[in-house]
Amino acid sequence: MPLAKREPLAGLIAQALESGGPRWVTSRGACHGELLPDGARILLEPFGKRPPQQGEIAAYLSPQGREVVHRLCHSDARGWWGNTDTALAMERTGRLIGRVTACRHDGRVRGVKPLAARAALAWFIHRLYRRTHGRFGAGGRLVFELVRRLKPRLYPHTA
């Protein structure tokens, strides 16, 4: 099973963060629009004593066993749910690796903070996902359009 094979790698990364502090890593694939462009260097920090927060961007192991960076949308007794590459879908996270706190791209470094509006968007995605189970009716399409229009305000173009 891919998750079992990748778990030791995620554990090593998490341990390295805990023992050695923050680490810069290169991201692959566009994530969160312009917030984390492909090839950007992202600063991963250990969760330490401050637990993950709703709306925070984190690195974790996906159900398919890949290390991914997505927004944390909801937590329950079994762990966290993260936003997927699809705007209004979620997946249960595997092992949490660390939080993303900064992005370096094109010679500039900017902080990545869980703004209140982004936490609200994460909450909204969770509520919609729970109600629709990933299927979109007319209401789902309306909400999808609303989120599509809000994303540029939440993730402004950095160029």
Short mmCIF file of C-alpha atoms in Angstrom, two decimals:
data_model
loop_
_atom_site.label_atom_id
_atom_site.label_comp_id
_atom_site.label_asym_id
_atom_site.label_seq_id
_atom_site.Cartn_x
_atom_site.Cartn_y
_atom_site.Cartn_z
CA MET A 1 0.00 0.00 0.00
CA PRO A 2 1.55 3.35 -0.99
CA LEU A 3 0.71 5.02 2.33
CA ALA A 4 2.65 2.43 4.33
CA LYS A 5 5.67 2.76 2.04
CA ARG A 6 5.67 6.57 2.28
CA GLU A 7 4.92 6.84 6.00
CA PRO A 8 8.59 6.45 7.05
CA LEU A 9 9.61 9.29 4.70
CA ALA A 10 6.94 11.61 6.09
CA GLY A 11 8.01 10.60 9.60
CA LEU A 12 11.65 11.41 8.83
CA ILE A 13 10.71 14.81 7.42
CA ALA A 14 8.56 15.58 10.47
CA GLN A 15 11.35 14.43 12.82
CA ALA A 16 13.90 16.56 10.97
CA LEU A 17 11.64 19.57 11.36
CA GLU A 18 11.12 18.87 15.07
CA SER A 19 14.82 18.40 15.80
CA GLY A 20 16.39 20.89 13.42
CA GLY A 21 13.73 23.55 13.04
CA PRO A 22 12.35 25.07 9.84
CA ARG A 23 13.49 23.82 6.42
CA TRP A 24 13.17 25.28 2.92
CA VAL A 25 11.87 22.76 0.36
CA THR A 26 10.93 23.09 -3.32
CA SER A 27 7.26 22.70 -4.21
CA ARG A 28 6.14 20.99 -7.40
CA GLY A 29 2.83 21.85 -9.04
CA ALA A 30 0.80 25.01 -8.64
CA CYS A 31 -1.00 25.23 -5.34
CA HIS A 32 -3.49 27.83 -4.14
CA GLY A 33 -3.34 29.88 -7.30
CA GLU A 34 -0.49 32.33 -7.16
CA LEU A 35 0.19 31.82 -3.46
CA LEU A 36 2.56 28.85 -4.01
CA PRO A 37 3.64 28.72 -7.68
CA ASP A 38 5.36 25.68 -9.18
CA GLY A 39 9.04 25.60 -8.30
CA ALA A 40 8.70 27.99 -5.37
CA ARG A 41 10.69 27.32 -2.21
CA ILE A 42 8.42 26.94 0.80
CA LEU A 43 9.42 27.15 4.43
CA LEU A 44 8.14 24.16 6.41
CA GLU A 45 8.06 24.53 10.18
CA PRO A 46 7.26 21.90 12.79
CA PHE A 47 3.86 22.09 14.47
CA GLY A 48 5.60 21.88 17.85
CA LYS A 49 3.43 22.99 20.74
CA ARG A 50 1.09 25.06 18.56
CA PRO A 51 -1.47 22.67 17.03
CA PRO A 52 -2.63 23.00 13.40
CA GLN A 53 -5.39 25.54 12.75
CA GLN A 54 -8.33 25.53 10.38
CA GLY A 55 -7.40 27.46 7.22
CA GLU A 56 -3.67 26.89 7.69
CA ILE A 57 -1.59 25.56 4.79
CA ALA A 58 0.23 22.38 5.76
CA ALA A 59 2.32 19.61 4.25
CA TYR A 60 0.90 16.15 4.85
CA LEU A 61 0.68 12.67 3.41
CA SER A 62 -2.30 12.25 1.05
CA PRO A 63 -4.48 9.11 1.05
CA GLN A 64 -2.51 8.03 -2.06
CA GLY A 65 0.75 8.28 -0.12
CA ARG A 66 2.11 11.47 -1.73
CA GLU A 67 3.52 14.43 0.17
CA VAL A 68 1.17 17.32 -0.62
CA VAL A 69 0.60 20.91 0.47
CA HIS A 70 -3.02 21.93 0.96
CA ARG A 71 -5.24 23.95 3.25
CA LEU A 72 -6.51 22.25 6.41
CA CYS A 73 -10.30 22.55 6.31
CA HIS A 74 -11.69 20.56 9.21
CA SER A 75 -10.67 18.30 12.07
CA ASP A 76 -12.59 15.54 13.77
CA ALA A 77 -11.80 12.71 16.18
CA ARG A 78 -9.83 10.83 13.49
CA GLY A 79 -7.68 13.75 12.31
CA TRP A 80 -7.70 16.51 9.70
CA TRP A 81 -9.39 16.96 6.33
CA GLY A 82 -7.46 18.93 3.69
CA ASN A 83 -8.66 20.82 0.63
CA THR A 84 -7.67 19.03 -2.59
CA ASP A 85 -6.55 20.42 -5.96
CA THR A 86 -10.24 20.65 -6.87
CA ALA A 87 -11.61 23.87 -5.40
CA LEU A 88 -14.49 22.35 -3.44
CA ALA A 89 -13.33 18.86 -2.54
CA MET A 90 -11.63 17.48 0.56
CA GLU A 91 -9.57 14.44 1.51
CA ARG A 92 -8.63 12.95 4.86
CA THR A 93 -5.02 13.77 5.62
CA GLY A 94 -2.46 11.17 6.52
CA ARG A 95 0.42 12.12 8.77
CA LEU A 96 0.84 15.88 9.15
CA ILE A 97 4.42 16.87 8.29
CA GLY A 98 4.62 20.60 9.02
CA ARG A 99 3.07 24.01 8.44
CA VAL A 100 3.96 26.27 5.51
CA THR A 101 4.93 29.71 6.84
CA ALA A 102 6.72 31.42 3.93
CA CYS A 103 7.20 31.22 0.18
CA ARG A 104 10.28 32.31 -1.80
CA HIS A 105 9.74 32.86 -5.53
CA ASP A 106 11.33 35.19 -8.10
CA GLY A 107 13.71 36.56 -5.48
CA ARG A 108 10.95 37.60 -3.07
CA VAL A 109 9.95 36.04 0.24
CA ARG A 110 6.44 36.43 1.61
CA GLY A 111 4.74 35.06 4.67
CA VAL A 112 1.92 32.55 4.44
CA LYS A 113 -0.54 33.13 7.27
CA PRO A 114 -3.93 31.53 8.01
CA LEU A 115 -5.96 34.72 7.50
CA ALA A 116 -9.47 34.80 8.93
CA ALA A 117 -10.95 34.91 5.41
CA ARG A 118 -9.01 31.78 4.43
CA ALA A 119 -10.16 29.98 7.59
CA ALA A 120 -13.73 30.98 6.73
CA LEU A 121 -13.26 29.61 3.20
CA ALA A 122 -11.94 26.33 4.65
CA TRP A 123 -14.98 26.11 6.95
CA PHE A 124 -17.29 26.82 4.01
CA ILE A 125 -15.65 24.14 1.84
CA HIS A 126 -16.06 21.64 4.66
CA ARG A 127 -19.77 22.48 5.11
CA LEU A 128 -20.47 22.29 1.39
CA TYR A 129 -18.54 19.05 1.01
CA ARG A 130 -20.46 17.46 3.86
CA ARG A 131 -23.79 18.45 2.35
CA THR A 132 -23.07 17.53 -1.25
CA HIS A 133 -20.54 14.69 -0.77
CA GLY A 134 -18.60 16.15 -3.68
CA ARG A 135 -21.57 16.20 -6.07
CA PHE A 136 -22.77 19.55 -7.39
CA GLY A 137 -26.37 20.37 -8.13
CA ALA A 138 -27.58 23.83 -9.08
CA GLY A 139 -26.73 25.12 -5.59
CA GLY A 140 -23.28 23.60 -5.78
CA ARG A 141 -22.57 25.32 -9.10
CA LEU A 142 -23.66 28.66 -7.61
CA VAL A 143 -21.35 28.18 -4.64
CA PHE A 144 -18.51 27.03 -6.90
CA GLU A 145 -18.87 30.26 -8.91
CA LEU A 146 -18.86 32.32 -5.70
CA VAL A 147 -15.67 30.65 -4.48
CA ARG A 148 -14.06 31.05 -7.91
CA ARG A 149 -14.73 34.79 -7.70
CA LEU A 150 -13.48 35.06 -4.12
CA LYS A 151 -10.19 33.24 -4.73
CA PRO A 152 -8.44 36.20 -6.46
CA ARG A 153 -9.17 38.34 -3.40
CA LEU A 154 -7.91 35.69 -1.00
CA TYR A 155 -4.85 34.83 -3.12
CA PRO A 156 -3.82 38.07 -4.86
CA HIS A 157 -1.46 37.83 -7.82
CA THR A 158 2.07 38.49 -6.62
CA ALA A 159 3.61 39.62 -9.90
#
